[in-house]
Short mmCIF file of C-alpha atoms in Angstrom, two decimals:
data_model
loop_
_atom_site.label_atom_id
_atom_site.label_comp_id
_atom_site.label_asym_id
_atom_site.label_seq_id
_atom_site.Cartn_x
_atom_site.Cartn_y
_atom_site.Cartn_z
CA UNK X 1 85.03 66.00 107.63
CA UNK X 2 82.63 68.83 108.07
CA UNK X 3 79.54 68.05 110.42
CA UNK X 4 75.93 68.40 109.85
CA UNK X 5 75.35 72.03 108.38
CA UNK X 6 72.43 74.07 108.99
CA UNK X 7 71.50 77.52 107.97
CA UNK X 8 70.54 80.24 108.61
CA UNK X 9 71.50 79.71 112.20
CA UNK X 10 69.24 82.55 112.74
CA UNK X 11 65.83 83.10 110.84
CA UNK X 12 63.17 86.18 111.33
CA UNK X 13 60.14 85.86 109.81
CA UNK X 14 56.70 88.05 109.95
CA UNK X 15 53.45 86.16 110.73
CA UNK X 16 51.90 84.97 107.40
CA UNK X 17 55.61 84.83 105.47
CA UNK X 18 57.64 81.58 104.74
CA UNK X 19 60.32 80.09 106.47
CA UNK X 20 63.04 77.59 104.89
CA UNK X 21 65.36 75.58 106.81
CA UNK X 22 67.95 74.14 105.51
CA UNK X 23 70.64 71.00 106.45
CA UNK X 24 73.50 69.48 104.73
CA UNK X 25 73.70 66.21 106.19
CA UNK X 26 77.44 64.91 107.03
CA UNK X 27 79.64 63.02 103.68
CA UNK X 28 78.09 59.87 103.12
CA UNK X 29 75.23 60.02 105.38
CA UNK X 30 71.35 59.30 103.48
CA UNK X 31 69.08 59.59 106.43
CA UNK X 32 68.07 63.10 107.61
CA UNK X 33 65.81 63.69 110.69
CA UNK X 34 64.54 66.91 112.00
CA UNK X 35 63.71 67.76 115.51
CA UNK X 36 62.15 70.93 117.26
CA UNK X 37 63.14 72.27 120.48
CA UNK X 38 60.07 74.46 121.88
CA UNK X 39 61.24 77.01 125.08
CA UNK X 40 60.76 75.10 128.10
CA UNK X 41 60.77 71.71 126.10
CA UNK X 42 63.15 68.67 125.24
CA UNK X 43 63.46 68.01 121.29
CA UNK X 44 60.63 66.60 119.52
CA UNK X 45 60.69 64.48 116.55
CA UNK X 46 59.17 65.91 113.39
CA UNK X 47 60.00 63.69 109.97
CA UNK X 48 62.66 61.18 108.98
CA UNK X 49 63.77 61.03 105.36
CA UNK X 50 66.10 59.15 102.87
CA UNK X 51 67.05 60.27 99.61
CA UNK X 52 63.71 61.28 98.11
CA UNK X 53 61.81 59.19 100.67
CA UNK X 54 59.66 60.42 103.99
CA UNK X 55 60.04 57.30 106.06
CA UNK X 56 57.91 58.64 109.05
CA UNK X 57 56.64 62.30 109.23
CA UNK X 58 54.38 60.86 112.96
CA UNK X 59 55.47 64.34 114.75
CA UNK X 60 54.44 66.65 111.81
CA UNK X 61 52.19 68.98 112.47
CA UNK X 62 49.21 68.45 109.81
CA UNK X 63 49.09 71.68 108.21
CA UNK X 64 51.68 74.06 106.90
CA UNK X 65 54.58 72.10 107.45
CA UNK X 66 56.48 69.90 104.57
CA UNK X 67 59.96 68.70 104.33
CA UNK X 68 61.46 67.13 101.70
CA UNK X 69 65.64 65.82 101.06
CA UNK X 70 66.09 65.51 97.04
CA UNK X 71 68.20 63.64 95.71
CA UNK X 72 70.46 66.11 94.88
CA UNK X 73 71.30 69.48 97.66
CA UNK X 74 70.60 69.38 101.05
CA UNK X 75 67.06 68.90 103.06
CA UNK X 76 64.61 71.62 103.21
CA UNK X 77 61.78 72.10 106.24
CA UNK X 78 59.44 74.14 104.93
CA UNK X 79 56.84 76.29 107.23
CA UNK X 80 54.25 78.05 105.25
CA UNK X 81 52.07 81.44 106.63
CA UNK X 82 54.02 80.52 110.01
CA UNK X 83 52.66 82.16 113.38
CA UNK X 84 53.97 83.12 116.70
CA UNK X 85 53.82 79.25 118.12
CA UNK X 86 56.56 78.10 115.30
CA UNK X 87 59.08 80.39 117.36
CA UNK X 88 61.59 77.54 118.34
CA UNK X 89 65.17 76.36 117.16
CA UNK X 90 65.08 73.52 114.87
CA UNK X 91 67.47 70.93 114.19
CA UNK X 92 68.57 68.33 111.74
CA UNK X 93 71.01 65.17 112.49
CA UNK X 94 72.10 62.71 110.29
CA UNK X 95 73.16 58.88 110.17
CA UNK X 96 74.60 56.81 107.56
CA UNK X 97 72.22 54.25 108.12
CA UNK X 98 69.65 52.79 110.70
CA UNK X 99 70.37 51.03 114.11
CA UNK X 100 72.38 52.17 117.39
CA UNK X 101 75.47 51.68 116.03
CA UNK X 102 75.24 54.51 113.61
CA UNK X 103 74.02 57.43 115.77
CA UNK X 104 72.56 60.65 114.91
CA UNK X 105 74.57 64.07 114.23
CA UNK X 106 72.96 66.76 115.10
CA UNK X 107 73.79 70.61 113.53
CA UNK X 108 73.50 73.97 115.74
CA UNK X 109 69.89 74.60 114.57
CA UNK X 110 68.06 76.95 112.97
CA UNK X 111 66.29 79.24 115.92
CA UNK X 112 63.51 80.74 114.70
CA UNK X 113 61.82 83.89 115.37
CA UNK X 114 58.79 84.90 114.57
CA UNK X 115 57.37 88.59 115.09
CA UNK H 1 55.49 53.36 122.24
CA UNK H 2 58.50 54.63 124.07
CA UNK H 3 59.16 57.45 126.81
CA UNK H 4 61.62 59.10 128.91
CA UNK H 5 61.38 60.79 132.48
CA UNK H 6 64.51 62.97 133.26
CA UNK H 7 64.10 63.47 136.94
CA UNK H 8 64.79 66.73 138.07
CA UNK H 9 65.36 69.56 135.72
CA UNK H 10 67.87 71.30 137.37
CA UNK H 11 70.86 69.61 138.97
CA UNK H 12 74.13 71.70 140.83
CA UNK H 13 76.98 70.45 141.82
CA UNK H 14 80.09 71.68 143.36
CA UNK H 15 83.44 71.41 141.33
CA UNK H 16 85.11 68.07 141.80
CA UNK H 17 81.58 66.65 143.15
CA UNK H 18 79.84 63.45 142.06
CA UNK H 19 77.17 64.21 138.81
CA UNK H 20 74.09 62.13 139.12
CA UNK H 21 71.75 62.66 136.20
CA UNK H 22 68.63 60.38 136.25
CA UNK H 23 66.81 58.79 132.92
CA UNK H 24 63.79 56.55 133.54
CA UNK H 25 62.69 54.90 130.24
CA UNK H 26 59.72 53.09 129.18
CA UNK H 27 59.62 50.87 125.84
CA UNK H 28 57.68 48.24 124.41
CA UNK H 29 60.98 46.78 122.45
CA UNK H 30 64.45 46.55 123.78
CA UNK H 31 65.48 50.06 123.81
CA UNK H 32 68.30 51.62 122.47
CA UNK H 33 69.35 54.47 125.09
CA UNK H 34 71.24 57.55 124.54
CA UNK H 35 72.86 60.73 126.45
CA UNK H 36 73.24 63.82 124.51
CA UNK H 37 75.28 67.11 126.05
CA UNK H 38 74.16 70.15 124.48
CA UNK H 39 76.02 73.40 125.60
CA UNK H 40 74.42 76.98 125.15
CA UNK H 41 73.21 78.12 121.26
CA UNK H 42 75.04 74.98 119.55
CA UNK H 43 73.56 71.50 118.54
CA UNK H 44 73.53 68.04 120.72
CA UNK H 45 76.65 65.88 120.82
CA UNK H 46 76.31 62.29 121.64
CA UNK H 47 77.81 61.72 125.24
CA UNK H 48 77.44 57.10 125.10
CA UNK H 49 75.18 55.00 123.96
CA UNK H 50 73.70 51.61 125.31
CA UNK H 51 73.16 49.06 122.20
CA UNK H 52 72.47 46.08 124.57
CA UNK H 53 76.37 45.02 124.40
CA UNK H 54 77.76 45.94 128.14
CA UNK H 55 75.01 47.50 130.91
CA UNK H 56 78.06 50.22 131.80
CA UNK H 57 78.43 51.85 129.03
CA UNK H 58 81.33 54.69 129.03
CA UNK H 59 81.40 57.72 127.17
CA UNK H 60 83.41 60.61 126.58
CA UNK H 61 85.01 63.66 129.06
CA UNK H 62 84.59 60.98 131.65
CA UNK H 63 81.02 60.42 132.11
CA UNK H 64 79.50 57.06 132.33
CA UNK H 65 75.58 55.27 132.39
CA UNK H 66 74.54 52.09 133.92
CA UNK H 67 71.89 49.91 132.06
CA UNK H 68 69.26 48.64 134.60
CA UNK H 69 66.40 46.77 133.30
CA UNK H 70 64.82 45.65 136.39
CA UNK H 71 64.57 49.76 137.18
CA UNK H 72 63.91 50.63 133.66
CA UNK H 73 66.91 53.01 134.33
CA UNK H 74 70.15 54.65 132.50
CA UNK H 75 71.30 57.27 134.68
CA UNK H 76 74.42 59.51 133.66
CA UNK H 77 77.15 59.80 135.78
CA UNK H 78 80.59 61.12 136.36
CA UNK H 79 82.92 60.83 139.20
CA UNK H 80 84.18 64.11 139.80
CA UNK H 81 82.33 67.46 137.81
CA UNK H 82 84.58 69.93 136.22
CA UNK H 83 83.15 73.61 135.34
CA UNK H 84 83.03 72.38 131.78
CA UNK H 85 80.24 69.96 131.93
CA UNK H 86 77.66 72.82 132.70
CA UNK H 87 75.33 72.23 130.12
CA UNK H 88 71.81 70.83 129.17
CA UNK H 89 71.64 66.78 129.06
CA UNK H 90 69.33 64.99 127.36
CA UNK H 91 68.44 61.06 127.56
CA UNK H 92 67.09 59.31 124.70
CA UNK H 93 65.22 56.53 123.41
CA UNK H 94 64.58 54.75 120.23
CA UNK H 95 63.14 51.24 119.23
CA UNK H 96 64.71 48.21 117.66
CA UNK H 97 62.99 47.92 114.71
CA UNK H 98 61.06 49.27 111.56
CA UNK H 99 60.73 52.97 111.49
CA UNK H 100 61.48 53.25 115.22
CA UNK H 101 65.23 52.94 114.78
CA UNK H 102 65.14 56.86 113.04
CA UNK H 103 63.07 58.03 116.27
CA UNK H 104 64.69 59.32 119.08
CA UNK H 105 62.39 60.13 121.87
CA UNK H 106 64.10 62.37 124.11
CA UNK H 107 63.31 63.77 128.10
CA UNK H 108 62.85 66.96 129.09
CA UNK H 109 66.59 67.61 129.49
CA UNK H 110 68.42 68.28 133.57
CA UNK H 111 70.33 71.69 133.54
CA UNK H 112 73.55 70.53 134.79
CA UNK H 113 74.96 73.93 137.45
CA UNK H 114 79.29 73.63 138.59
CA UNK H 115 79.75 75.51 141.11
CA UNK H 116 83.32 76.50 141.95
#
């Protein structure tokens, strides 16, 4: 049963350009939630999402940054005209459901650079 | 709301030594409380997890975390460190309800060092 699957693992992107991250979450799992780990900082929430649903997007930033997990292929963070600050790795987990007894799965993250 | 103080952000041991990790939490709602391992360039794996059930909780590769409400504590430990467990830890939070069950709130991580 393959785990939560992220890619690019690695992502270089000029100021001003687009970056896509993407994350398969694990068989049978519906609830996708992305996290972003800045140098020198523990992992911040960004947006929760069911199938087709944003359930809470409290940690994302206002501007330039949209996620979305259709109901068909895997979720998508999306950073438009990023900038030097987005440099950080970025990482999706998944649950089959709600509650402490189904836990999140995280992938290895998406580190991004930006030049 | 919901935090979590990780004291110390860098904690060596020698090999075979006692790990202490501490995780101060602060909630509004019962908490549910987490420790993640994350080793270098790869994702977090979930060491135990306190769901109110048992205050010692016991996880995997030996390591275990004590549920103290009257110190709003869950430290992380293990009885005797193998070079292995050098890694980041993290200590997590999340509510009991609504939308807060999808939140994890995590601490700044502790840099676990084994020293031979």
């Amino acid at each position: 049963n393959a785990g939560v699957m992220q890619n690019p693992r690695h992502l270089v992107r000029r100021r001003g350009q687009e970056a896509r991250l993407r994350c398969s979450p694990m068989k049978g799992h519906s609830h996708v939630y992305w996290y972003r780990q800045l140098p020198e900082e523990g992992l911040k929430f960004m947006v929760y999402l069911q199938k087709e649903n944003i359930i809470d997007e409290s940690g994302m930033p206002k501007e330039r940054f949209s996620a979305e997990f259709p109901k068909e292929g895997p979720s998508i963070l999306r950073i438009q005209q990023v900038v030097r600050g987005d440099s950080a790795a970025y990482f999706c987990a998944s649950s089959p459901g709600t509650g402490p007894n189904q836990p999140q799965h995280f992938g290895d993250g998406t580190r991004l650079s930006i030049l | 709301a919901q935090s979590v103080t990780q004291l110390g952000s860098h904690v060596s041991v020698s090999e075979g030594a006692l790990v202490l990790l501490r995780c101060n939490y602060s909630s509004s709602v019962p908490p549910y409380l987490f420790w993640y391992v994350q080793y270098p360039n790869q994702g977090l794996q979930l060491l135990l997890k306190y769901t109110s059930a048992a205050t010692l909780v016991k996880g995997i590769n030996g390591f275990e975390a004590e549920f103290k409400k009257s110190e709003t504590s869950f430290h992380l430990t293990k009885p005797s460190a193998h070079m292995s467990d050098a890694a980041e830890y993290f200590c997590a939070v999340s509510g009991a309800g609504g939308t807060s069950y999808g939140k994890l709130t995590f601490g700044q991580g502790t840099i676990l060092t084994v020293h031979p």
